[in-house]
Coordinates of C-alpha atoms in Angstrom, one line a residue:
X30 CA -114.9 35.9 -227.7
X31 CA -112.0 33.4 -228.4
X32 CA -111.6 32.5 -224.9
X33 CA -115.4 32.3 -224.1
X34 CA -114.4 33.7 -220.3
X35 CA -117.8 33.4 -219.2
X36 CA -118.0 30.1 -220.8
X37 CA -120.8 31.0 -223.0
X38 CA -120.7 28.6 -225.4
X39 CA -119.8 31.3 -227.7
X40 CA -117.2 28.6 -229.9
X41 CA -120.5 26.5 -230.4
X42 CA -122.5 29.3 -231.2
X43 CA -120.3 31.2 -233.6
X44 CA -119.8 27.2 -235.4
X45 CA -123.5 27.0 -235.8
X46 CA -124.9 30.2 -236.6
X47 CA -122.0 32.2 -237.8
X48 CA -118.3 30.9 -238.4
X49 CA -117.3 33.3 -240.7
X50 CA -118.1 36.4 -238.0
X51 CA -115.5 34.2 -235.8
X52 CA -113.0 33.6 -238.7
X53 CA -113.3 37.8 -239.7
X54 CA -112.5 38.6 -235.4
X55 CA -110.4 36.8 -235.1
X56 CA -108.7 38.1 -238.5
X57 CA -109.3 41.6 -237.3
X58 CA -107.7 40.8 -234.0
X59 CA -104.6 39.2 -236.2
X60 CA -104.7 42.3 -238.3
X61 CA -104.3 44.7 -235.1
X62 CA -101.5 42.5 -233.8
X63 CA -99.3 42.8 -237.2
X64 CA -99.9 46.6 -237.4
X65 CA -98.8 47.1 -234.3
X66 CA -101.7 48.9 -232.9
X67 CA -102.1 45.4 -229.6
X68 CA -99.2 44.3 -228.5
X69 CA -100.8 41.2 -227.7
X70 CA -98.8 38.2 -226.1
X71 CA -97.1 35.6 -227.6
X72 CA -99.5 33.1 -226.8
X73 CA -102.8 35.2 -227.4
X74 CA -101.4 35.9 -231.1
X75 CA -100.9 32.4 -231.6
X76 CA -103.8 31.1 -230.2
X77 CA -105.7 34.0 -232.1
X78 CA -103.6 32.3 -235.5
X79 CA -104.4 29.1 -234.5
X80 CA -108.0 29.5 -234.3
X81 CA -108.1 31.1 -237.4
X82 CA -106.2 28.9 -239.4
X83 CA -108.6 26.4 -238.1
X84 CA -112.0 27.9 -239.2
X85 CA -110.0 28.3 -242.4
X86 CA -109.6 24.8 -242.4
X87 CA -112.9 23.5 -241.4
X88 CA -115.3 26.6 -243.1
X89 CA -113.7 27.8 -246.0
X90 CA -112.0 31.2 -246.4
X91 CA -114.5 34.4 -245.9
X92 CA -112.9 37.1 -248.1
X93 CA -113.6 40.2 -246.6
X94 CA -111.7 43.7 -247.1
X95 CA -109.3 43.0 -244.2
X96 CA -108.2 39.5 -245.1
X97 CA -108.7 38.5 -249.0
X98 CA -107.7 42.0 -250.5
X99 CA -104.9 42.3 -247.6
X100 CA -102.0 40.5 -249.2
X101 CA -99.6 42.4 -246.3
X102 CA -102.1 40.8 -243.5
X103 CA -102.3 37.3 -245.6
X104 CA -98.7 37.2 -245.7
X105 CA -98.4 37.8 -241.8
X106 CA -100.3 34.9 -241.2
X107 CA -98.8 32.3 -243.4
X108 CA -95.4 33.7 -242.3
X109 CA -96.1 33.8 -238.6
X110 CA -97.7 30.5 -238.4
X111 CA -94.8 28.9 -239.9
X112 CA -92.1 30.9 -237.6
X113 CA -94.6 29.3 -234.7
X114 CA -94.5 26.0 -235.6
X115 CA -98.6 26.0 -236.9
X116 CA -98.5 22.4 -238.2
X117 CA -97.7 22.6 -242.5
X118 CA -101.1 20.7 -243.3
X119 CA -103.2 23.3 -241.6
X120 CA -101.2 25.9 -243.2
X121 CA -101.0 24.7 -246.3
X122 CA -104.3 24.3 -246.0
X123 CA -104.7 28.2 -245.4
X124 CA -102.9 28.5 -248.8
X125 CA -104.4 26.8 -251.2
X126 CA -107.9 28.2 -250.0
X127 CA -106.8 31.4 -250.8
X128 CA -105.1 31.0 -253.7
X129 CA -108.5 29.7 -255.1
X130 CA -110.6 32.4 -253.1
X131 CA -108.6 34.8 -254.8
X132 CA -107.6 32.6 -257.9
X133 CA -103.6 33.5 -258.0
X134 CA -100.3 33.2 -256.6
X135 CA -100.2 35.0 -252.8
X136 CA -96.3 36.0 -253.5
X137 CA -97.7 37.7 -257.1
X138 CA -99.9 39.7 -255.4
X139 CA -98.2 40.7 -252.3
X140 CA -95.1 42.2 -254.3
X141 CA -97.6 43.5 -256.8
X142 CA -99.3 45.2 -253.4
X143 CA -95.7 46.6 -252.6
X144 CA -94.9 48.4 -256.0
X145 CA -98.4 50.0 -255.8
X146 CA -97.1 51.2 -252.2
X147 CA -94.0 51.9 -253.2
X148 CA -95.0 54.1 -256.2
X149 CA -97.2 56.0 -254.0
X150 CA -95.3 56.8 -251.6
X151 CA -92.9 58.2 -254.0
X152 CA -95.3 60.0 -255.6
X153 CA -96.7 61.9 -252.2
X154 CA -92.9 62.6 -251.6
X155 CA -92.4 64.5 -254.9
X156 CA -95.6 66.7 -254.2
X157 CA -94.3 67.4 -250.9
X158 CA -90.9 68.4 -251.9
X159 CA -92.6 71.0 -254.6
X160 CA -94.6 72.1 -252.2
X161 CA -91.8 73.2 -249.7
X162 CA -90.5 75.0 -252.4
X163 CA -93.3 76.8 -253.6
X164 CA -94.0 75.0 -256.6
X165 CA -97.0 72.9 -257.7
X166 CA -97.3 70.1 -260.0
X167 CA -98.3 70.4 -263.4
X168 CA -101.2 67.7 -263.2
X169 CA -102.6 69.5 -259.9
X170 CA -105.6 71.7 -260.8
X171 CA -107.6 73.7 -258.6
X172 CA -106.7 76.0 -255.9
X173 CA -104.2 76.4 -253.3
X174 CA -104.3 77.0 -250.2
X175 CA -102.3 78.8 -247.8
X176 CA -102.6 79.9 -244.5
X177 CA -103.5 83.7 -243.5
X178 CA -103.7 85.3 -240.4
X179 CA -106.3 88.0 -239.6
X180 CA -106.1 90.2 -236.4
X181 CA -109.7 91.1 -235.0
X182 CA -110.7 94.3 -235.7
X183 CA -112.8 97.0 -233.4
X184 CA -115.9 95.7 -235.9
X185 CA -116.9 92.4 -234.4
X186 CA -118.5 92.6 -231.7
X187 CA -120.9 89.8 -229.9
X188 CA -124.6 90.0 -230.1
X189 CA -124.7 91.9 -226.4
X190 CA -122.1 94.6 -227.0
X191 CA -124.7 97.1 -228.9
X192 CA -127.6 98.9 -226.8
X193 CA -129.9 96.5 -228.3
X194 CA -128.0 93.7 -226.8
X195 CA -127.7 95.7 -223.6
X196 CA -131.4 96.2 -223.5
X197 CA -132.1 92.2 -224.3
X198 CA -130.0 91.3 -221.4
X199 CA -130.8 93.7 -218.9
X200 CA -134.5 92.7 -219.6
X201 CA -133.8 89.0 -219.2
X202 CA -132.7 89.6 -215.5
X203 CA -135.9 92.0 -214.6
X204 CA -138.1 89.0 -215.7
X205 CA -135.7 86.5 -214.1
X206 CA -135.4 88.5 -211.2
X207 CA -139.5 89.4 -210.7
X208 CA -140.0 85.3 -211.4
X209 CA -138.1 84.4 -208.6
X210 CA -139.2 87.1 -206.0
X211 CA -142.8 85.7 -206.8
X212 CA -142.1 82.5 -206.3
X213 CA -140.5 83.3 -202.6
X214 CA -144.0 85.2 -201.5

């Protein structure tokens, strides 16, 4: 999409009847990259930055789960566009859209993003340390669950063990069997 291989005209299109689709892939793309799950190159990440930095720029910001509410992602960018040498204005630029889109400080919200984390993951920790040694929290209610191992008894058996079974199948092969002598003569 971003380098319109088949020279589609797909950075014209996406300008005229959707630049926010193109500002949110190429934020997706961006948000891939920073987790770690493409290990894009250099130059694809920064062109990927680059272009949306640019339809920042040009379109406004489109606040969308993975960008607006991301501070970690948001972050990223600003960071990484200044470690690449993005020109200031257009990064400044990407700033102060976002700090009206989302009416705050970016630095605010990103280490108030981290304490939520933080306290969290502390919390999951401390529920998994009672639960290694046996012991549930007070504030869980409910039930809990434990694994248990059954052997199969004698008493299950599948559907074709029994003599009814026995007689279903052994019928099934008479009327496949008569079928397919017909069908020879």
């Amino acid at each position: 999409y971003v380098e319109d291989k088949h020279a589609m005209g797909l950075g014209a299109f996406f300008d005229e009847a959707s630049p926010f689709a193109y500002q949110d892939m190429t934020a997706r793309m961006l948000e891939t990259v920073r987790k770690d799950y493409w290990q894009a190159e250099e130059t694809v990440r920064d062109r990927l930055l680059r272009e949306y930095l640019e339809s920042v720029d040009e379109h406004g910001i489109s606040c969308v789960a993975h960008t607006c509410a991301n501070p970690r992602f948001l972050d990223y960018v600003e960071r990484t566009a200044r470690e690449t040498g993005v020109p200031s204005p257009l990064v400044d630029s990407f700033v102060s859209a976002l700090q009206e889109a989302v009416q705050g400080d970016q630095e605010t919200r990103l280490t108030q993003m981290e304490a939520f984390v933080h306290n969290n993951e502390q919390r999951i920790e401390r529920r998994q340390q009672l639960a290694r040694a046996g012991r549930v929290p007070s504030d869980v209610a409910g039930y809990l669950m434990s694994e248990v191992q059954r052997e199969l008894t004698g008493e299950r058996r599948s559907a074709a063990s029994g003599p009814v079974g026995t007689l279903f199948v052994g019928f099934a092969l008479l009327v496949t069997l008569f079928a397919w002598r017909r069908a020879r003569s």
